Tab-separated table of C-alpha atoms in Angstrom:
chain	number	residue	atom	x	y	z
A	771	MET	CA	6.334	-19.880	-22.880
A	772	HIS	CA	4.645	-22.851	-22.079
A	773	GLN	CA	1.465	-22.152	-23.490
A	774	SER	CA	-1.548	-23.188	-21.576
A	775	ARG	CA	-4.670	-24.602	-23.402
A	776	PRO	CA	-7.433	-21.234	-24.183
A	777	SER	CA	-9.625	-23.401	-22.690
A	778	ALA	CA	-8.096	-24.224	-19.448
A	779	MET	CA	-7.645	-20.775	-18.279
A	780	ALA	CA	-11.174	-19.329	-19.261
A	781	SER	CA	-12.942	-20.021	-16.118
A	782	PHE	CA	-10.660	-17.493	-13.754
A	783	TRP	CA	-11.735	-13.608	-14.247
A	784	MET	CA	-8.567	-11.979	-13.915
A	785	PRO	CA	-8.175	-8.623	-11.845
A	786	PHE	CA	-6.049	-5.153	-12.883
A	787	THR	CA	-5.633	-8.079	-16.138
A	788	ASN	CA	-5.749	-7.479	-19.480
A	789	ASN	CA	-7.243	-11.211	-19.416
A	790	ARG	CA	-7.231	-11.552	-23.377
A	791	ASP	CA	-4.212	-10.333	-23.836
A	792	PHE	CA	-3.017	-12.265	-20.998
A	793	LYS	CA	-4.580	-15.702	-21.846
A	794	ARG	CA	-2.809	-15.148	-25.448
A	795	ASP	CA	0.408	-15.079	-23.897
A	796	PRO	CA	0.491	-16.194	-19.852
A	797	ARG	CA	2.863	-15.266	-17.547
A	798	LEU	CA	2.442	-18.268	-14.714
A	799	LEU	CA	4.286	-18.634	-11.715
A	800	VAL	CA	4.485	-21.641	-10.078
A	801	SER	CA	6.933	-21.348	-7.024
A	802	ALA	CA	9.127	-19.020	-4.820
A	803	GLU	CA	11.739	-18.738	-2.873
A	804	GLY	CA	14.031	-15.828	-1.091
A	805	MET	CA	14.268	-12.819	-4.254
A	806	TYR	CA	13.069	-15.539	-6.931
A	807	TYR	CA	10.164	-17.037	-8.379
A	808	ARG	CA	10.106	-19.646	-10.807
A	809	ASP	CA	7.497	-19.781	-14.285
A	810	VAL	CA	5.849	-22.724	-15.042
A	811	ASP	CA	9.105	-23.297	-17.836
A	812	GLY	CA	11.665	-23.412	-14.669
A	813	ASN	CA	12.784	-20.081	-15.428
A	814	ARG	CA	13.886	-17.786	-12.257
A	815	VAL	CA	12.110	-14.882	-12.097
A	816	LEU	CA	13.918	-11.770	-9.852
A	817	ASP	CA	10.986	-10.048	-7.677
A	818	GLY	CA	10.866	-6.531	-8.069
A	819	ALA	CA	7.733	-5.591	-6.969
A	820	ALA	CA	7.480	-7.735	-3.611
A	821	GLY	CA	4.407	-9.793	-5.246
A	822	LEU	CA	2.009	-7.254	-4.678
A	823	TRP	CA	4.245	-4.880	-2.514
A	824	CYS	CA	3.387	-7.555	0.255
A	825	VAL	CA	6.607	-9.594	0.809
A	826	PRO	CA	8.709	-7.919	2.738
A	827	CYS	CA	10.809	-10.728	3.730
A	828	GLY	CA	10.909	-12.553	0.835
A	829	HIS	CA	9.571	-15.447	-0.723
A	830	GLY	CA	9.541	-18.977	0.982
A	831	GLN	CA	10.175	-17.783	5.190
A	832	PRO	CA	10.096	-21.769	6.360
A	833	LYS	CA	9.109	-20.147	9.967
A	834	ILE	CA	6.256	-18.073	8.863
A	835	ALA	CA	5.421	-21.743	6.549
A	836	GLU	CA	5.478	-23.339	9.784
A	837	ALA	CA	3.148	-21.550	11.941
A	838	ILE	CA	0.584	-21.443	9.465
A	839	ALA	CA	0.631	-25.604	9.195
A	840	GLN	CA	0.740	-25.995	12.856
A	841	MET	CA	-2.078	-23.634	13.630
A	842	ALA	CA	-3.491	-25.363	10.553
A	843	GLY	CA	-3.865	-28.512	12.559
A	844	GLN	CA	-5.264	-26.448	15.549
A	845	LEU	CA	-7.643	-24.034	14.724
A	846	ASP	CA	-8.236	-23.838	11.080
A	847	PHE	CA	-11.011	-21.455	12.238
A	848	ALA	CA	-12.740	-19.394	15.059
A	849	PRO	CA	-15.115	-16.719	14.810
A	850	THR	CA	-13.858	-13.393	16.652
A	851	PHE	CA	-17.993	-12.372	17.701
A	852	GLN	CA	-18.107	-12.412	21.050
A	853	MET	CA	-15.315	-14.964	21.008
A	854	ALA	CA	-12.088	-15.067	19.991
A	855	HIS	CA	-8.784	-17.307	20.419
A	856	PRO	CA	-5.450	-15.934	22.207
A	857	ALA	CA	-3.050	-15.692	19.062
A	858	ALA	CA	-5.675	-12.575	18.053
A	859	PHE	CA	-4.980	-10.845	21.696
A	860	GLU	CA	-0.779	-11.997	21.194
A	861	LEU	CA	-0.600	-10.937	17.550
A	862	ALA	CA	-1.965	-7.130	18.862
A	863	GLU	CA	-0.011	-6.908	21.620
A	864	ARG	CA	2.548	-7.592	19.309
A	865	LEU	CA	1.533	-5.303	16.727
A	866	VAL	CA	1.305	-2.248	18.949
A	867	ASP	CA	4.359	-2.291	20.314
A	868	PHE	CA	5.759	-2.732	16.642
A	869	SER	CA	4.455	0.474	16.273
A	870	GLY	CA	6.783	1.791	19.112
A	871	GLY	CA	3.598	1.869	21.233
A	872	LYS	CA	2.166	5.106	19.045
A	873	PHE	CA	-0.995	3.098	19.097
A	874	ALA	CA	-3.215	1.451	21.434
A	875	HIS	CA	-5.257	-0.338	19.926
A	876	VAL	CA	-5.831	-2.829	16.189
A	877	PHE	CA	-8.573	-3.857	14.286
A	878	TYR	CA	-8.445	-6.907	11.999
A	879	THR	CA	-9.806	-7.332	8.870
A	880	GLY	CA	-9.330	-9.624	5.531
A	881	SER	CA	-7.470	-6.580	3.062
A	882	GLY	CA	-6.097	-3.474	2.952
A	883	SER	CA	-9.342	-2.416	1.238
A	884	GLU	CA	-11.474	-3.921	4.532
A	885	ALA	CA	-9.259	-2.044	6.677
A	886	VAL	CA	-9.844	1.154	4.958
A	887	ASP	CA	-13.768	0.676	4.272
A	888	THR	CA	-13.281	-0.252	8.580
A	889	ALA	CA	-11.295	3.158	9.222
A	890	LEU	CA	-13.580	5.426	7.317
A	891	LYS	CA	-16.568	3.944	9.376
A	892	ILE	CA	-15.182	4.108	12.271
A	893	ALA	CA	-14.586	8.059	11.879
A	894	LEU	CA	-17.774	8.576	11.022
A	895	ALA	CA	-19.159	7.016	14.294
A	896	TYR	CA	-16.462	8.127	16.376
A	897	HIS	CA	-17.744	11.541	15.765
A	898	ARG	CA	-21.555	9.918	16.250
A	899	MET	CA	-20.374	9.467	19.549
A	900	ARG	CA	-18.785	11.778	20.794
A	901	GLY	CA	-22.178	14.112	19.943
A	902	GLU	CA	-21.195	15.364	16.360
A	903	GLY	CA	-23.081	13.310	14.285
A	904	GLY	CA	-23.868	16.212	11.672
A	905	ARG	CA	-19.308	15.181	10.695
A	906	THR	CA	-20.027	12.896	8.007
A	907	ARG	CA	-17.914	14.118	5.137
A	908	LEU	CA	-14.653	12.109	4.240
A	909	ILE	CA	-11.674	14.255	2.272
A	910	GLY	CA	-9.508	11.311	0.211
A	911	ARG	CA	-6.671	12.756	-2.819
A	912	GLU	CA	-6.789	13.124	-6.400
A	913	ARG	CA	-4.469	10.060	-7.497
A	914	GLY	CA	-4.855	8.664	-4.174
A	915	TYR	CA	-5.829	4.566	-4.123
A	916	HIS	CA	-6.911	3.341	-0.668
A	917	GLY	CA	-8.772	-0.419	-2.217
A	918	VAL	CA	-11.344	-1.820	-4.157
A	919	GLY	CA	-14.404	-1.350	-1.604
A	920	PHE	CA	-16.931	1.743	-2.243
A	921	GLY	CA	-15.543	3.629	0.703
A	922	GLY	CA	-12.176	2.999	-0.626
A	923	LEU	CA	-13.127	4.331	-4.033
A	924	SER	CA	-14.827	7.088	-3.220
A	925	VAL	CA	-12.177	8.248	-1.763
A	926	GLY	CA	-9.831	7.310	-3.778
A	927	GLY	CA	-9.032	9.439	-6.948
A	928	ILE	CA	-7.567	7.560	-9.756
A	929	GLY	CA	-9.935	7.863	-12.568
A	930	ALA	CA	-9.930	4.146	-14.523
A	931	ASN	CA	-10.718	3.115	-10.678
A	932	ARG	CA	-13.879	4.662	-10.591
A	933	LYS	CA	-15.782	5.129	-13.821
A	934	ALA	CA	-17.675	2.010	-14.559
A	935	PHE	CA	-19.034	2.286	-10.594
A	936	GLY	CA	-21.796	5.119	-10.412
A	937	PRO	CA	-21.506	8.001	-8.250
A	938	LEU	CA	-19.995	5.947	-5.229
A	939	LEU	CA	-20.429	7.731	-1.503
A	940	PRO	CA	-21.893	11.051	-1.130
A	941	GLY	CA	-19.767	13.813	0.890
A	942	VAL	CA	-16.790	13.055	-0.531
A	943	ASP	CA	-14.293	15.850	-1.767
A	944	HIS	CA	-10.815	14.987	-2.806
A	945	LEU	CA	-7.288	17.472	-2.291
A	946	ARG	CA	-4.993	17.567	-5.277
A	947	HIS	CA	-2.867	15.671	-5.532
A	948	THR	CA	1.143	16.394	-4.899
A	949	HIS	CA	3.179	15.455	-8.596
A	950	ASP	CA	4.629	18.534	-9.767
A	951	LEU	CA	7.008	17.090	-12.560
A	952	GLU	CA	8.032	20.070	-13.769
A	953	ARG	CA	9.213	21.694	-10.116
A	954	ASN	CA	10.423	17.728	-9.181
A	955	ALA	CA	11.831	15.711	-11.403
A	956	PHE	CA	14.335	13.652	-10.712
A	957	THR	CA	14.442	14.002	-6.832
A	958	ARG	CA	15.414	12.390	-4.429
A	959	ASN	CA	13.443	11.646	-1.429
A	960	GLU	CA	11.221	14.188	-0.537
A	961	PRO	CA	10.923	16.904	-3.657
A	962	GLU	CA	11.437	20.366	-2.664
A	963	HIS	CA	8.004	21.999	-3.583
A	964	GLY	CA	4.237	21.829	-3.086
A	965	ALA	CA	3.797	21.567	0.960
A	966	GLU	CA	1.112	24.228	0.356
A	967	LEU	CA	-0.578	21.567	-1.604
A	968	ALA	CA	-1.794	20.915	1.704
A	969	ASP	CA	-3.634	24.247	2.247
A	970	ASP	CA	-6.343	22.473	-0.218
A	971	LEU	CA	-7.820	21.206	2.888
A	972	GLU	CA	-8.139	24.412	4.308
A	973	ARG	CA	-10.587	25.909	1.041
A	974	MET	CA	-12.281	22.992	1.672
A	975	LEU	CA	-13.177	23.881	4.802
A	976	LEU	CA	-14.534	26.913	3.317
A	977	LEU	CA	-16.610	25.555	1.100
A	978	HIS	CA	-18.297	22.618	3.355
A	979	ASP	CA	-17.629	23.960	7.028
A	980	PRO	CA	-15.566	22.278	9.277
A	981	SER	CA	-17.802	20.790	11.797
A	982	THR	CA	-19.571	18.461	9.004
A	983	ILE	CA	-15.416	17.033	8.225
A	984	ALA	CA	-14.754	13.400	10.136
A	985	ALA	CA	-11.581	12.503	8.009
A	986	VAL	CA	-8.688	12.796	5.807
A	987	ILE	CA	-7.087	10.254	4.223
A	988	VAL	CA	-3.947	10.000	2.447
A	989	GLU	CA	-1.370	7.527	1.147
A	990	PRO	CA	2.153	9.199	3.537
A	991	VAL	CA	3.803	7.506	-0.542
A	992	ALA	CA	0.923	6.805	-2.973
A	993	GLY	CA	2.359	3.764	-4.608
A	994	SER	CA	-0.462	2.088	-6.879
A	995	THR	CA	-0.680	5.352	-9.141
A	996	GLY	CA	3.044	5.598	-9.411
A	997	VAL	CA	5.292	6.067	-6.432
A	998	LEU	CA	4.251	9.910	-4.968
A	999	ILE	CA	6.126	11.343	-2.195
A	1000	PRO	CA	5.133	13.856	-0.440
A	1001	PRO	CA	6.591	17.715	-0.420
A	1002	LYS	CA	8.678	18.049	2.288
A	1003	GLY	CA	6.203	19.439	5.105
A	1004	TYR	CA	3.010	18.697	3.518
A	1005	LEU	CA	1.722	15.991	5.871
A	1006	ALA	CA	3.005	17.579	8.558
A	1007	ARG	CA	0.881	20.555	6.948
A	1008	LEU	CA	-2.009	18.586	7.017
A	1009	ARG	CA	-1.700	16.826	10.129
A	1010	ALA	CA	-1.888	20.731	11.575
A	1011	ILE	CA	-4.905	21.550	9.734
A	1012	CYS	CA	-6.510	18.522	11.078
A	1013	ASP	CA	-5.795	19.097	14.501
A	1014	ARG	CA	-7.248	22.996	14.247
A	1015	HIS	CA	-10.436	21.577	13.813
A	1016	GLY	CA	-10.910	18.300	15.030
A	1017	ILE	CA	-10.565	16.449	12.021
A	1018	LEU	CA	-9.142	12.582	11.736
A	1019	LEU	CA	-6.198	11.870	10.356
A	1020	ILE	CA	-5.589	8.439	8.678
A	1021	PHE	CA	-2.506	7.707	7.237
A	1022	ASP	CA	-3.241	4.293	4.339
A	1023	GLU	CA	-0.090	2.508	5.266
A	1024	VAL	CA	-1.075	-0.648	3.119
A	1025	ILE	CA	2.125	-0.179	1.136
A	1026	THR	CA	4.199	1.600	3.089
A	1027	GLY	CA	4.012	-0.483	6.474
A	1028	PHE	CA	5.898	-2.924	7.556
A	1029	GLY	CA	9.703	-1.662	6.480
A	1030	ARG	CA	8.849	-0.176	3.143
A	1031	LEU	CA	10.349	2.893	4.067
A	1032	THR	CA	13.455	1.794	6.394
A	1033	THR	CA	11.344	2.177	9.091
A	1034	PRO	CA	8.337	0.154	10.651
A	1035	PHE	CA	6.099	2.536	9.131
A	1036	ALA	CA	5.823	5.726	6.416
A	1037	SER	CA	4.990	7.952	9.792
A	1038	ASP	CA	8.297	7.231	11.666
A	1039	TRP	CA	9.679	8.212	8.753
A	1040	PHE	CA	8.050	11.736	8.313
A	1041	GLY	CA	8.012	11.891	12.087
A	1042	VAL	CA	3.972	12.778	11.821
A	1043	GLU	CA	1.276	10.401	13.290
A	1044	PRO	CA	-1.716	9.914	11.915
A	1045	ASP	CA	-5.093	8.933	14.720
A	1046	MET	CA	-5.447	6.226	12.575
A	1047	MET	CA	-3.333	3.779	9.925
A	1048	THR	CA	-4.479	0.939	7.853
A	1049	THR	CA	-2.524	-1.635	6.720
A	1050	ALA	CA	-2.410	-4.922	5.311
A	1051	LYS	CA	0.082	-6.495	3.146
A	1052	GLY	CA	3.967	-6.838	4.499
A	1053	ILE	CA	2.099	-7.489	7.769
A	1054	THR	CA	1.994	-11.845	7.230
A	1055	ASN	CA	4.313	-11.005	4.450
A	1056	GLY	CA	1.514	-11.521	1.967
A	1057	ALA	CA	1.312	-15.696	2.905
A	1058	VAL	CA	-2.387	-15.311	4.231
A	1059	PRO	CA	-5.081	-12.246	3.586
A	1060	MET	CA	-5.022	-10.060	6.382
A	1061	GLY	CA	-5.406	-5.954	7.280
A	1062	ALA	CA	-5.461	-4.805	10.316
A	1063	VAL	CA	-6.521	-0.545	11.515
A	1064	PHE	CA	-4.553	0.922	14.194
A	1065	SER	CA	-5.754	3.249	16.369
A	1066	LYS	CA	-5.219	5.980	19.024
A	1067	ALA	CA	-6.199	5.513	22.293
A	1068	PHE	CA	-8.462	8.162	22.138
A	1069	ILE	CA	-10.282	6.864	19.474
A	1070	HIS	CA	-11.417	3.181	21.350
A	1071	ASP	CA	-11.888	4.525	24.620
A	1072	ALA	CA	-14.620	6.844	22.758
A	1073	PHE	CA	-16.196	3.819	21.992
A	1074	MET	CA	-16.191	1.978	25.986
A	1075	ASP	CA	-18.017	5.001	27.473
A	1076	ALA	CA	-20.905	4.041	25.064
A	1077	PRO	CA	-23.898	2.667	26.807
A	1078	PRO	CA	-23.526	-1.258	27.812
A	1079	GLY	CA	-23.486	-3.396	24.698
A	1080	ILE	CA	-22.264	-4.120	21.382
A	1081	GLU	CA	-19.798	-0.798	20.954
A	1082	LEU	CA	-19.300	-0.799	17.047
A	1083	PHE	CA	-21.637	-3.162	14.816
A	1084	HIS	CA	-18.330	-3.901	12.189
A	1085	GLY	CA	-16.698	-6.038	11.274
A	1086	TYR	CA	-15.381	-9.750	9.152
A	1087	THR	CA	-16.440	-13.430	9.498
A	1088	TYR	CA	-12.427	-13.697	8.990
A	1089	SER	CA	-11.456	-10.639	11.630
A	1090	GLY	CA	-8.516	-12.441	13.201
A	1091	HIS	CA	-8.368	-15.182	11.094
A	1092	PRO	CA	-6.147	-18.071	13.078
A	1093	LEU	CA	-4.017	-18.720	9.900
A	1094	ALA	CA	-3.486	-15.194	9.338
A	1095	CYS	CA	-2.937	-14.068	12.945
A	1096	ALA	CA	-0.212	-16.783	13.171
A	1097	ALA	CA	1.420	-16.183	9.839
A	1098	ALA	CA	1.165	-12.290	11.090
A	1099	LEU	CA	3.304	-13.429	14.530
A	1100	ALA	CA	5.680	-15.382	12.697
A	1101	THR	CA	6.523	-12.608	9.927
A	1102	LEU	CA	7.299	-10.695	12.984
A	1103	ASP	CA	9.589	-12.902	14.364
A	1104	VAL	CA	11.443	-12.620	11.354
A	1105	PHE	CA	11.403	-9.152	10.751
A	1106	ALA	CA	13.345	-9.287	14.145
A	1107	GLU	CA	15.455	-12.337	13.802
A	1108	GLN	CA	16.780	-11.718	10.454
A	1109	GLY	CA	17.165	-7.511	10.787
A	1110	VAL	CA	14.937	-7.016	7.961
A	1111	ILE	CA	14.237	-3.573	8.324
A	1112	GLU	CA	18.109	-2.994	8.626
A	1113	ASN	CA	18.816	-4.507	5.960
A	1114	ALA	CA	16.814	-2.188	4.221
A	1115	ALA	CA	18.521	0.577	5.219
A	1116	ALA	CA	21.313	-0.306	4.538
A	1117	ILE	CA	20.969	-1.554	1.324
A	1118	GLN	CA	19.006	2.126	0.775
A	1119	PRO	CA	21.820	4.264	-0.903
A	1120	TYR	CA	22.943	1.343	-3.052
A	1121	PHE	CA	20.001	1.093	-3.998
A	1122	GLU	CA	18.947	4.727	-5.104
A	1123	GLU	CA	22.265	5.341	-6.723
A	1124	ALA	CA	21.320	2.304	-9.061
A	1125	LEU	CA	17.762	4.024	-10.060
A	1126	GLN	CA	19.924	7.055	-10.828
A	1127	SER	CA	21.940	5.358	-13.263
A	1128	LEU	CA	18.916	4.456	-15.486
A	1129	ARG	CA	18.961	8.465	-16.135
A	1130	GLY	CA	19.088	9.493	-19.736
A	1131	LEU	CA	17.915	6.007	-21.292
A	1132	PRO	CA	15.019	6.833	-23.636
A	1133	HIS	CA	11.732	7.669	-22.744
A	1134	VAL	CA	12.711	8.310	-19.060
A	1135	ILE	CA	11.065	11.844	-17.681
A	1136	ASP	CA	11.518	10.926	-13.643
A	1137	LEU	CA	13.115	8.698	-11.152
A	1138	ARG	CA	11.915	9.208	-7.658
A	1139	SER	CA	12.175	7.157	-4.803
A	1140	ILE	CA	12.128	6.786	-0.752
A	1141	GLY	CA	13.084	4.100	1.145
A	1142	ILE	CA	12.984	0.693	-0.727
A	1143	ILE	CA	10.459	1.932	-3.262
A	1144	ALA	CA	11.419	3.539	-6.959
A	1145	GLY	CA	9.389	4.816	-9.682
A	1146	ILE	CA	10.375	5.386	-12.906
A	1147	GLU	CA	8.136	7.676	-15.583
A	1148	LEU	CA	8.125	6.868	-18.829
A	1149	ALA	CA	7.290	9.263	-21.547
A	1150	PRO	CA	3.728	7.854	-23.139
A	1151	ILE	CA	3.135	7.368	-26.583
A	1152	PRO	CA	1.153	9.519	-27.783
A	1153	GLY	CA	-2.368	8.864	-28.309
A	1154	GLN	CA	-1.608	5.485	-26.244
A	1155	PRO	CA	-1.578	6.253	-22.553
A	1156	GLY	CA	-0.503	3.163	-20.829
A	1157	ALA	CA	1.691	1.225	-23.665
A	1158	ARG	CA	4.960	2.103	-23.375
A	1159	GLY	CA	4.270	1.209	-19.912
A	1160	TYR	CA	2.738	-2.256	-20.683
A	1161	ALA	CA	5.424	-3.378	-23.108
A	1162	ALA	CA	7.863	-2.522	-20.435
A	1163	LEU	CA	6.336	-4.707	-18.075
A	1164	LYS	CA	5.800	-7.789	-20.760
A	1165	ALA	CA	9.483	-7.241	-21.756
A	1166	ALA	CA	10.906	-7.389	-18.307
A	1167	PHE	CA	9.165	-10.593	-17.304
A	1168	ALA	CA	10.848	-12.365	-20.447
A	1169	ASP	CA	14.058	-11.345	-19.111
A	1170	GLY	CA	13.009	-12.728	-16.161
A	1171	LEU	CA	12.305	-9.309	-13.483
A	1172	LEU	CA	8.569	-8.914	-12.203
A	1173	ILE	CA	7.906	-5.122	-12.029
A	1174	ARG	CA	4.940	-3.657	-11.216
A	1175	THR	CA	3.508	-0.502	-13.867
A	1176	THR	CA	0.646	1.853	-13.638
A	1177	GLY	CA	0.635	3.428	-16.811
A	1178	ASP	CA	3.406	4.294	-18.123
A	1179	ILE	CA	5.040	4.177	-14.231
A	1180	ILE	CA	7.151	1.380	-13.258
A	1181	ALA	CA	7.059	0.963	-9.676
A	1182	LEU	CA	9.740	-1.062	-8.091
A	1183	SER	CA	9.544	-2.494	-4.249
A	1184	PRO	CA	11.584	-5.441	-3.778
A	1185	PRO	CA	11.746	-7.534	-0.721
A	1186	LEU	CA	13.505	-6.097	1.584
A	1187	VAL	CA	16.219	-8.665	2.042
A	1188	MET	CA	17.648	-7.896	-0.723
A	1189	GLY	CA	21.678	-7.586	-1.566
A	1190	ARG	CA	23.675	-5.326	-3.677
A	1191	GLY	CA	23.873	-8.511	-6.346
A	1192	HIS	CA	20.090	-8.008	-6.524
A	1193	VAL	CA	19.810	-4.442	-7.550
A	1194	ASP	CA	22.496	-5.116	-10.167
A	1195	GLU	CA	20.605	-7.532	-11.490
A	1196	LEU	CA	17.080	-5.699	-11.322
A	1197	PHE	CA	18.355	-2.063	-12.741
A	1198	GLY	CA	20.838	-4.012	-15.550
A	1199	LYS	CA	17.639	-5.850	-16.583
A	1200	LEU	CA	15.734	-2.937	-16.377
A	1201	ALA	CA	18.272	-0.589	-18.344
A	1202	LYS	CA	18.257	-3.295	-20.889
A	1203	VAL	CA	14.124	-3.306	-21.185
A	1204	LEU	CA	14.253	0.252	-21.517
A	1205	LYS	CA	17.245	0.842	-24.521
A	1206	ALA	CA	14.578	-1.825	-26.052
A	1207	LEU	CA	11.011	-0.272	-25.490
A	1208	ALA	CA	9.626	1.444	-28.734
């Protein structure tokens, strides 16, 4: 690997990275096309993670690049506070259509973290608008990931993400996670056991009183914590409990949205509709930062019944940025014109079988997948949690494969445009890595 001078790399404080180790042996990407990156030495690297879960249509889509360039020359920025631009409205209509009309309104943000904080604020403000200002509690879930804003950290449940940042928001509680390795190892799609874990919410209602709870937020499939797939009936059970007690249900679809489960959204795959849905990542194919909160009509309408004036005192400088809107509109075109979701559905069984071929390889204690997401859980090295997963990431990159790891779990989420040859290459290289791991 080409070595950049350490002094040339010192200024960039990298996110979610072992900075000291990385800068001793950097992994530098300089271009991308289709299913592949190229590193600084010109080697091809198969993208097994769609970047950071965010490039469903593959890299270097000409239509998206052209749309961004055209908009940059026409309208580099326009505020959306008390004014706007046409593309923001066009995109909102297209996104509502992409949801199958299940949602009626879209609020733009700059990222998934901002989308989560926005949805939580909307939930709190909604109840206040209706005269139930006592509903201030928020319920997340252990091992949940909802970005890195203080709201998302508070409802999130990954210990390493939380421990350095103080008490976070008050009035937050957490459901138990659904991962049951003993009973559900090597399950395909939804595990059989664990729907009853949704009843944790009933226990919290007894503790806190239902009239104090504003919203429950969960990932339909927990991604960044290691691909935890909900048990059969779990999400429907959560929906029913929320309905009984007037609690809003929010799905964090930042990872699962835009085709990742071979349907437009995970709510389509599971047949359970939340009241709000947070999205980002694939909305622009990763080309320009953007997020969006999808809302049911009744939430939006509660604000429109308020006295005249600004209904929601919330927003971001880059809400509905023109370049992001152009990228998102072009991304929706690519989904439709290239049959991206249809390709994902067609390749999914082959992807699943290839994953299962890793069963029995050294250190593999679980394999799980749904749609075009897979989790490979490795037995940790005693006393060194996460070390084996990190070694797998470095070894895979050295062999021309980009993967995502969280602790000792390998997470795969390749672009949805892959073919069988890409699947063979991905799992062939991964099998080689696993056989060589200490």
